Short mmCIF file of C-alpha atoms and ligand atoms in Angstrom, two decimals:
data_model
loop_
_atom_site.label_atom_id
_atom_site.label_comp_id
_atom_site.label_asym_id
_atom_site.label_seq_id
_atom_site.Cartn_x
_atom_site.Cartn_y
_atom_site.Cartn_z
CA MET J 1 -4.78 -34.69 33.67
CA ASN J 2 -2.34 -31.78 33.74
CA ASN J 3 0.54 -34.23 33.95
CA ARG J 4 -0.73 -36.27 31.08
CA SER J 5 -0.81 -33.32 28.68
CA LEU J 6 2.59 -32.12 29.84
CA PHE J 7 3.96 -35.64 29.49
CA LEU J 8 2.67 -35.77 25.92
CA ALA J 9 4.03 -32.31 25.16
CA LYS J 10 7.48 -33.47 26.27
CA LYS J 11 7.19 -36.56 24.15
CA LEU J 12 6.20 -34.43 21.15
CA ALA J 13 9.15 -32.07 21.68
CA GLU J 14 11.52 -35.04 21.73
CA GLN J 15 10.05 -37.23 19.04
CA HIS J 16 8.19 -34.75 16.76
CA SER J 17 5.38 -37.26 16.57
CA LEU J 18 2.54 -38.67 18.65
CA LYS J 19 -0.11 -41.31 18.11
CA VAL J 20 -3.51 -40.02 16.97
CA GLU J 21 -5.06 -40.75 20.39
CA GLU J 22 -2.21 -38.91 22.06
CA TYR J 23 -2.73 -35.78 19.95
CA ALA J 24 -6.37 -35.82 21.04
CA GLU J 25 -5.37 -36.07 24.72
CA LEU J 26 -2.75 -33.37 24.36
CA ILE J 27 -5.46 -31.05 23.07
CA ARG J 28 -8.27 -32.11 25.37
CA TYR J 29 -6.24 -31.84 28.57
CA ARG J 30 -4.08 -28.87 27.60
CA THR J 31 -3.21 -26.29 30.27
CA ASP J 32 -1.36 -23.01 30.29
CA THR J 33 1.72 -24.90 31.42
CA THR J 34 1.53 -27.24 28.43
CA ALA J 35 0.99 -24.32 26.08
CA LYS J 36 3.98 -22.46 27.47
CA PHE J 37 6.17 -25.54 27.28
CA LEU J 38 5.20 -26.15 23.66
CA GLN J 39 5.64 -22.51 22.76
CA GLU J 40 9.19 -22.40 24.06
CA HIS J 41 10.15 -25.58 22.28
CA ALA J 42 8.44 -24.54 19.05
CA GLU J 43 10.22 -21.20 19.12
CA ASN J 44 13.57 -22.94 19.56
CA VAL J 45 12.92 -25.39 16.76
CA ARG J 46 11.80 -22.62 14.46
CA LYS J 47 14.87 -20.54 15.35
CA SER J 48 17.20 -23.45 14.66
CA VAL J 49 15.76 -23.84 11.15
CA TYR J 50 14.85 -20.27 10.16
CA GLY J 51 16.56 -18.01 12.71
CA ASN J 52 14.61 -14.83 13.32
CA ASP J 53 13.39 -14.56 9.76
CA VAL J 54 9.74 -14.01 8.95
CA TYR J 55 8.71 -14.43 5.33
CA VAL J 56 6.26 -12.18 3.56
CA ARG J 57 3.71 -13.33 0.99
CA GLY J 58 1.74 -10.68 -0.87
CA LEU J 59 -1.85 -11.83 -1.04
CA ILE J 60 -3.84 -10.84 -4.13
CA GLU J 61 -7.52 -11.71 -3.88
CA ILE J 62 -8.32 -12.12 -7.55
CA SER J 63 -12.01 -13.04 -7.44
CA ASN J 64 -14.83 -13.59 -4.99
CA TYR J 65 -16.98 -15.49 -7.46
CA CYS J 66 -17.22 -19.07 -6.28
CA LYS J 67 -19.10 -22.03 -7.65
CA ASN J 68 -19.03 -23.73 -4.27
CA ASP J 69 -21.36 -23.37 -1.33
CA CYS J 70 -19.25 -24.18 1.72
CA PHE J 71 -21.38 -23.62 4.81
CA TYR J 72 -18.76 -21.48 6.58
CA CYS J 73 -17.62 -19.23 3.77
CA GLY J 74 -18.78 -15.67 3.14
CA ILE J 75 -18.22 -15.86 -0.62
CA ARG J 76 -20.26 -19.06 -1.05
CA ARG J 77 -22.45 -18.95 -4.14
CA SER J 78 -25.71 -18.71 -2.18
CA ASN J 79 -24.67 -15.49 -0.47
CA LYS J 80 -26.67 -13.10 -2.60
CA LYS J 81 -25.53 -10.16 -0.50
CA CYS J 82 -21.91 -10.59 -1.49
CA LYS J 83 -20.86 -7.96 -4.02
CA ARG J 84 -18.97 -9.93 -6.63
CA TYR J 85 -15.84 -8.78 -8.43
CA ARG J 86 -12.99 -10.24 -10.36
CA LEU J 87 -9.61 -8.76 -11.20
CA SER J 88 -8.37 -8.71 -14.78
CA ALA J 89 -4.87 -9.82 -15.71
CA GLU J 90 -3.94 -6.13 -15.92
CA ASP J 91 -5.25 -5.47 -12.40
CA ILE J 92 -3.25 -8.40 -11.08
CA LEU J 93 -0.08 -7.29 -12.86
CA ALA J 94 -0.51 -3.82 -11.36
CA CYS J 95 -0.69 -5.41 -7.87
CA CYS J 96 2.49 -7.38 -8.57
CA LYS J 97 4.24 -4.24 -9.70
CA SER J 98 3.44 -2.27 -6.57
CA GLY J 99 4.05 -5.33 -4.38
CA TYR J 100 7.47 -5.85 -5.98
CA ALA J 101 8.37 -2.23 -5.27
CA LEU J 102 7.53 -2.88 -1.61
CA GLY J 103 9.95 -5.80 -1.53
CA ILE J 104 7.49 -8.63 -1.91
CA ARG J 105 8.95 -11.69 -3.62
CA THR J 106 6.06 -14.13 -3.39
CA PHE J 107 2.70 -13.37 -4.92
CA VAL J 108 -0.23 -15.45 -3.76
CA LEU J 109 -3.13 -15.44 -6.18
CA GLN J 110 -6.15 -16.45 -4.16
CA GLY J 111 -9.76 -16.64 -5.18
CA GLY J 112 -13.01 -18.56 -5.15
CA GLU J 113 -13.50 -21.34 -7.67
CA ASP J 114 -14.26 -19.11 -10.64
CA SER J 115 -14.37 -20.63 -14.14
CA PHE J 116 -13.56 -17.21 -15.61
CA TYR J 117 -9.92 -18.05 -14.84
CA THR J 118 -9.29 -20.63 -17.53
CA ASP J 119 -6.01 -22.48 -17.82
CA ASP J 120 -5.07 -20.33 -20.80
CA LEU J 121 -5.74 -17.06 -19.00
CA LEU J 122 -3.84 -18.17 -15.89
CA CYS J 123 -0.91 -19.65 -17.84
CA ASP J 124 -0.50 -16.38 -19.71
CA LEU J 125 -0.68 -14.42 -16.50
CA ILE J 126 1.75 -16.69 -14.65
CA SER J 127 4.32 -16.66 -17.43
CA THR J 128 4.07 -12.88 -17.70
CA VAL J 129 4.63 -12.41 -13.97
CA LYS J 130 7.57 -14.82 -14.05
CA ALA J 131 9.11 -13.03 -17.03
CA LEU J 132 8.77 -9.63 -15.35
CA TYR J 133 9.88 -10.81 -11.90
CA PRO J 134 12.10 -13.87 -12.31
CA ASP J 135 13.22 -13.65 -8.69
CA CYS J 136 9.66 -14.10 -7.40
CA ALA J 137 7.68 -17.17 -6.48
CA ILE J 138 4.05 -17.58 -7.50
CA THR J 139 1.66 -19.32 -5.17
CA LEU J 140 -1.81 -20.25 -6.34
CA SER J 141 -4.79 -20.67 -4.03
CA LEU J 142 -7.66 -21.20 -6.42
CA GLY J 143 -9.35 -24.28 -5.07
CA GLU J 144 -9.77 -27.67 -6.67
CA ARG J 145 -8.87 -28.11 -10.32
CA GLY J 146 -8.12 -31.14 -12.47
CA LYS J 147 -4.66 -32.66 -12.55
CA ILE J 148 -4.11 -31.54 -16.14
CA SER J 149 -4.92 -27.98 -15.16
CA PHE J 150 -2.60 -28.13 -12.13
CA ARG J 151 0.16 -29.40 -14.41
CA LYS J 152 -0.33 -26.66 -17.02
CA LEU J 153 -0.17 -23.96 -14.37
CA PHE J 154 2.96 -25.51 -12.91
CA GLN J 155 4.58 -25.67 -16.33
CA ALA J 156 3.69 -22.01 -16.87
CA GLY J 157 5.75 -21.19 -13.79
CA ALA J 158 3.61 -21.50 -10.65
CA ASP J 159 5.76 -22.72 -7.77
CA ARG J 160 3.41 -23.36 -4.88
CA TYR J 161 -0.25 -24.23 -4.27
CA LEU J 162 -2.31 -23.69 -1.17
CA LEU J 163 -5.36 -25.88 -0.73
CA ARG J 164 -6.49 -26.29 2.83
CA HIS J 165 -7.80 -29.79 3.41
CA GLU J 166 -10.28 -28.13 5.88
CA THR J 167 -10.64 -31.30 7.97
CA ALA J 168 -9.06 -34.73 7.78
CA ASP J 169 -12.26 -36.44 8.94
CA ALA J 170 -14.58 -37.40 6.09
CA VAL J 171 -17.75 -37.22 8.21
CA HIS J 172 -16.77 -33.79 9.54
CA TYR J 173 -16.01 -32.68 5.98
CA GLY J 174 -19.59 -33.56 5.13
CA LYS J 175 -20.87 -31.30 7.92
CA LEU J 176 -18.93 -28.29 6.60
CA HIS J 177 -19.72 -28.72 2.92
CA PRO J 178 -22.69 -29.52 0.70
CA VAL J 179 -22.84 -32.97 -0.89
CA ASP J 180 -21.33 -31.78 -4.16
CA CYS J 181 -17.99 -31.27 -2.41
CA SER J 182 -15.92 -34.41 -2.07
CA PHE J 183 -13.42 -35.05 0.70
CA GLU J 184 -11.72 -37.70 -1.40
CA ASN J 185 -11.26 -35.32 -4.30
CA ARG J 186 -9.81 -32.64 -2.06
CA ILE J 187 -7.20 -34.99 -0.65
CA GLN J 188 -6.52 -36.37 -4.13
CA CYS J 189 -5.85 -32.80 -5.34
CA LEU J 190 -3.19 -32.41 -2.66
CA TYR J 191 -1.46 -35.60 -3.77
CA ASN J 192 -1.72 -34.53 -7.42
CA LEU J 193 -0.12 -31.18 -6.64
CA ARG J 194 2.70 -32.91 -4.81
CA GLU J 195 3.28 -35.36 -7.66
CA ILE J 196 3.42 -32.55 -10.22
CA GLY J 197 6.18 -30.84 -8.27
CA TYR J 198 4.52 -27.96 -6.43
CA GLN J 199 5.44 -26.95 -2.92
CA VAL J 200 2.11 -27.78 -1.33
CA GLY J 201 0.18 -26.17 1.50
CA CYS J 202 -2.79 -27.67 3.33
CA GLY J 203 -4.51 -26.62 6.52
CA PHE J 204 -7.72 -26.30 8.46
CA MET J 205 -9.85 -23.97 10.52
CA VAL J 206 -9.55 -24.14 14.29
CA GLY J 207 -12.85 -24.36 16.13
CA SER J 208 -14.94 -25.01 13.04
CA PRO J 209 -18.46 -26.23 13.85
CA TYR J 210 -18.61 -29.85 15.04
CA GLN J 211 -14.83 -30.07 15.37
CA THR J 212 -13.59 -32.16 18.34
CA PRO J 213 -10.10 -32.82 19.75
CA GLU J 214 -10.27 -36.23 18.05
CA ILE J 215 -10.86 -34.55 14.70
CA ILE J 216 -7.98 -32.11 15.20
CA ALA J 217 -5.86 -35.13 16.11
CA LYS J 218 -6.66 -36.55 12.67
CA ASP J 219 -5.65 -33.24 11.09
CA LEU J 220 -2.32 -33.38 12.89
CA PHE J 221 -1.80 -36.99 11.90
CA PHE J 222 -2.57 -36.04 8.31
CA LEU J 223 0.07 -33.28 8.48
CA GLU J 224 2.53 -35.75 9.90
CA THR J 225 2.01 -38.21 7.06
CA PHE J 226 1.49 -35.81 4.15
CA ARG J 227 4.30 -33.49 5.29
CA PRO J 228 3.23 -30.33 3.43
CA GLU J 229 5.77 -27.60 2.78
CA MET J 230 3.23 -25.05 4.05
CA CYS J 231 0.33 -25.18 6.46
CA GLY J 232 -2.38 -22.57 6.98
CA ILE J 233 -4.48 -22.59 10.13
CA GLY J 234 -6.67 -19.91 11.59
CA PRO J 235 -9.74 -19.73 13.80
CA PHE J 236 -13.14 -20.29 12.24
CA ILE J 237 -15.09 -17.01 12.44
CA SER J 238 -18.77 -16.95 11.60
CA HIS J 239 -20.10 -14.92 8.69
CA LYS J 240 -23.54 -13.39 9.02
CA ASN J 241 -24.81 -14.51 5.60
CA THR J 242 -23.96 -18.19 5.90
CA PRO J 243 -25.70 -21.20 7.47
CA PHE J 244 -23.07 -21.05 10.25
CA CYS J 245 -23.95 -17.47 11.18
CA ASN J 246 -24.77 -18.41 14.77
CA MET J 247 -21.87 -20.76 15.36
CA LYS J 248 -19.23 -19.68 17.80
CA SER J 249 -15.79 -18.77 16.57
CA GLY J 250 -12.58 -20.67 17.21
CA THR J 251 -10.25 -19.26 19.85
CA ALA J 252 -6.88 -17.58 19.57
CA GLU J 253 -5.71 -19.74 22.46
CA LEU J 254 -6.28 -23.07 20.66
CA THR J 255 -4.98 -21.69 17.35
CA ILE J 256 -1.74 -20.56 18.99
CA PHE J 257 -1.41 -23.87 20.84
CA LEU J 258 -1.76 -25.71 17.53
CA LEU J 259 0.78 -23.48 15.79
CA SER J 260 3.33 -24.67 18.34
CA VAL J 261 2.27 -28.30 17.93
CA ILE J 262 2.54 -28.06 14.13
CA ARG J 263 5.98 -26.45 14.34
CA LEU J 264 7.14 -29.40 16.44
CA ILE J 265 5.65 -31.97 14.07
CA LEU J 266 7.11 -30.28 10.98
CA PRO J 267 10.20 -28.28 12.00
CA SER J 268 10.75 -26.68 8.59
CA VAL J 269 7.13 -26.02 7.61
CA LEU J 270 6.21 -22.53 6.38
CA LEU J 271 3.51 -21.56 8.82
CA PRO J 272 1.62 -18.29 8.56
CA ALA J 273 0.26 -16.24 11.43
CA THR J 274 -3.03 -15.55 9.68
CA THR J 275 -5.30 -12.55 9.38
CA ALA J 276 -8.09 -14.64 10.95
CA LEU J 277 -5.93 -15.07 14.06
CA ALA J 278 -5.30 -11.33 14.20
CA THR J 279 -9.04 -10.79 13.78
CA VAL J 280 -9.98 -12.74 16.92
CA THR J 281 -7.33 -11.22 19.20
CA PRO J 282 -5.19 -8.08 19.33
CA HIS J 283 -1.57 -8.88 18.49
CA GLY J 284 -2.68 -12.22 17.07
CA ARG J 285 0.05 -12.28 14.46
CA GLU J 286 2.77 -11.41 16.96
CA ARG J 287 1.55 -14.13 19.28
CA GLY J 288 1.40 -16.57 16.38
CA ILE J 289 4.99 -15.80 15.37
CA SER J 290 6.19 -16.17 18.96
CA ALA J 291 4.45 -19.56 19.11
CA GLY J 292 6.20 -20.97 16.04
CA ALA J 293 4.72 -19.34 12.92
CA ASN J 294 7.15 -17.78 10.43
CA VAL J 295 5.10 -16.28 7.60
CA VAL J 296 2.86 -13.22 7.28
CA MET J 297 0.60 -12.51 4.35
CA PRO J 298 -0.15 -8.82 3.87
CA ASN J 299 -3.03 -8.17 1.58
CA ILE J 300 -1.90 -6.29 -1.51
CA SER J 301 -5.21 -6.44 -3.40
CA PRO J 302 -6.76 -3.22 -4.65
CA LEU J 303 -9.17 -1.62 -2.19
CA SER J 304 -12.23 -2.58 -4.24
CA ALA J 305 -11.26 -6.24 -3.96
CA LYS J 306 -10.24 -6.14 -0.31
CA THR J 307 -13.52 -4.76 0.87
CA ASN J 308 -15.48 -7.51 -0.88
CA TYR J 309 -13.31 -10.56 -0.30
CA ILE J 310 -14.91 -11.25 3.03
CA LEU J 311 -14.87 -14.88 4.14
CA TYR J 312 -15.81 -14.08 7.77
CA ASP J 313 -17.13 -11.14 9.79
CA GLY J 314 -14.84 -8.52 11.27
CA LYS J 315 -11.88 -9.18 8.97
CA ILE J 316 -9.12 -6.68 9.74
CA CYS J 317 -6.94 -4.73 7.31
CA THR J 318 -9.64 -4.39 4.64
CA GLU J 319 -9.15 -0.68 4.29
CA GLU J 320 -5.41 -0.34 4.67
CA GLU J 321 -3.19 0.62 1.76
CA PRO J 322 -0.63 -2.16 1.07
CA THR J 323 2.26 0.19 1.91
CA LEU J 324 0.78 0.93 5.30
CA CYS J 325 -0.19 -2.67 5.88
CA LEU J 326 3.37 -3.80 5.27
CA ALA J 327 4.84 -1.03 7.42
CA CYS J 328 2.46 -1.98 10.23
CA LEU J 329 3.43 -5.65 9.95
CA LYS J 330 7.14 -4.78 9.97
CA LYS J 331 6.73 -2.79 13.15
CA ARG J 332 4.82 -5.60 14.81
CA ILE J 333 7.39 -8.22 13.84
CA ASP J 334 10.29 -5.98 14.94
CA SER J 335 8.59 -5.41 18.28
CA ILE J 336 8.89 -9.09 19.18
CA GLY J 337 12.51 -9.44 18.07
CA TYR J 338 11.97 -10.98 14.64
CA ARG J 339 12.72 -9.52 11.23
CA ILE J 340 10.86 -9.48 7.97
CA VAL J 341 12.92 -10.76 5.07
CA THR J 342 12.13 -10.24 1.44
CA SER J 343 13.68 -13.31 -0.18
CA ARG J 344 11.43 -15.88 -1.86
CA GLY J 345 11.59 -17.88 1.34
CA ASP J 346 11.59 -21.43 0.03
CA PRO J 347 11.27 -24.23 2.56
CA VAL J 348 14.47 -25.46 4.17
CA LYS J 349 14.92 -29.15 3.46
CA THR J 350 15.37 -31.21 6.58
CA THR J 351 15.03 -34.95 6.91
N1 LIG F 401 -13.62 -18.36 9.10
C1 LIG F 401 -12.31 -18.64 9.03
N2 LIG F 401 -11.69 -19.10 7.93
C2 LIG F 401 -12.46 -19.28 6.83
N3 LIG F 401 -12.13 -19.77 5.62
C3 LIG F 401 -13.25 -19.75 4.86
N4 LIG F 401 -14.29 -19.29 5.58
C4 LIG F 401 -13.83 -19.01 6.82
C5 LIG F 401 -14.42 -18.54 8.02
N5 LIG F 401 -15.72 -18.27 8.10
C6 LIG F 401 -10.82 -20.29 5.30
C7 LIG F 401 -10.92 -21.69 4.70
C8 LIG F 401 -10.36 -21.50 3.31
C9 LIG F 401 -9.47 -20.30 3.47
C10 LIG F 401 -9.18 -19.57 2.20
O1 LIG F 401 -10.18 -19.47 4.36
O2 LIG F 401 -10.12 -22.58 5.46
O3 LIG F 401 -9.64 -22.61 2.85
FE1 LIG F 402 -15.85 -21.01 -2.29
FE2 LIG F 402 -16.02 -22.83 -0.47
S1 LIG F 402 -17.44 -21.26 -0.87
S2 LIG F 402 -14.50 -22.67 -1.97
#
C-alpha cells in the first residue's frame, strides 16, 4: 500500500484537498517515504506564504480551576490532587509587561473554564492590555462561553480565540468527555466566534484514546471545511490522575506527519509546534517547524502558575524563566535555519 499513500500524498500536494476516505488511507498506509514527501512539500508551501518567519505567542496560564471533567485533562475538576491557582488581573498585567519587554506581541490568555473570570473582569483586563500595548494581539483560550460573552470580549479588544474541537467525530467526543460536555455546542462555539469576527483556532490531540485513522480523517475534513486561521495539534499524553492514566500517548511521528498534511490543506494557517510535541520527543518543536509549523508558544506565566498548570505528565519548560525559555527557543529555531519574528503575526490571506 506504499504506492497508495504516496499517490494520495501527491494528490494532496497538488490539490490541497482529499476525500475523507482518502485522508484515512493516507494516514493508515503512511510510510517514511510519504512522510518525507509531505514534509518537503509542506515546507515549500509554508515558505512561499511565510518565508522563514516563526511567530511567537506568549502563553499566560491564568487559571487551573475548571468546571469540566474531560477524561484526558490533568486540571479536570475531579483531580483532587491538582493544586489550584488563579492569576489576578494585576498578575496577568505583570506577565504582559515582562513579555512585552522580551519582544512578545501576542498574549494568549489560557485557562480552565473558571467562572471567576466574568465578562466584566475580562473586558476590563483586555481593554487595559490593549490600551497599554496597542501593537499587540490578544488571544483567548478560555473554553466554551456563550455568544454574548464572546461578543463582549471581542468588543473589548480580543482578536483571536483558540478552542480546540478535540475530535470531529461525535461518538469519539463522547468517549473523551463526560455527558455534560456537548460536541454540538463546541462546534457551535467555533462558528459563533467566526461570525463575531475573531481569528479562530481549532485543533485536536493526536493519538487520543479510541482515535482511528478514520476519525483523524474527519478532523482533517473539518479543517478543510471550517478553514480556521489557526490550528493546534499535539500528541495526547496521559496524566496520572485522570481516567486515561494508563492509555498510551500519541506519537511524535504521527503528529509531525499531520502537521505537514495540515499545512498542505491550509497553506496560510498559523500552526504551532506545541509543547506537547516537544514533551514526547527531543527537538520536537524543531521537527514540527521543519514539517510545516510556523508558531511557537513560550510560556510566560509566573513560576507558581507554570508548575501547577499541568494537563499531562512530563510537561517540559515548567521551571524555566520566560527570558531563558525564549532564548532557548530562539536558538532552536535559528539552528534549523528559521527566524523568530516579533510582529503580531496575523494570518496571510490567501484564496
Ligand atoms: N495530553 C495532551 N494534550 C492535552 N490537552 C488536554 N489534556 C491533554 C493531554 N493529556 C489539550 C487539549 C486542550 C488543550 C488546551 O490541551 O486538546 O484543548
Ligand atoms: Fe477543563 Fe476539560 S477539564 S476543559
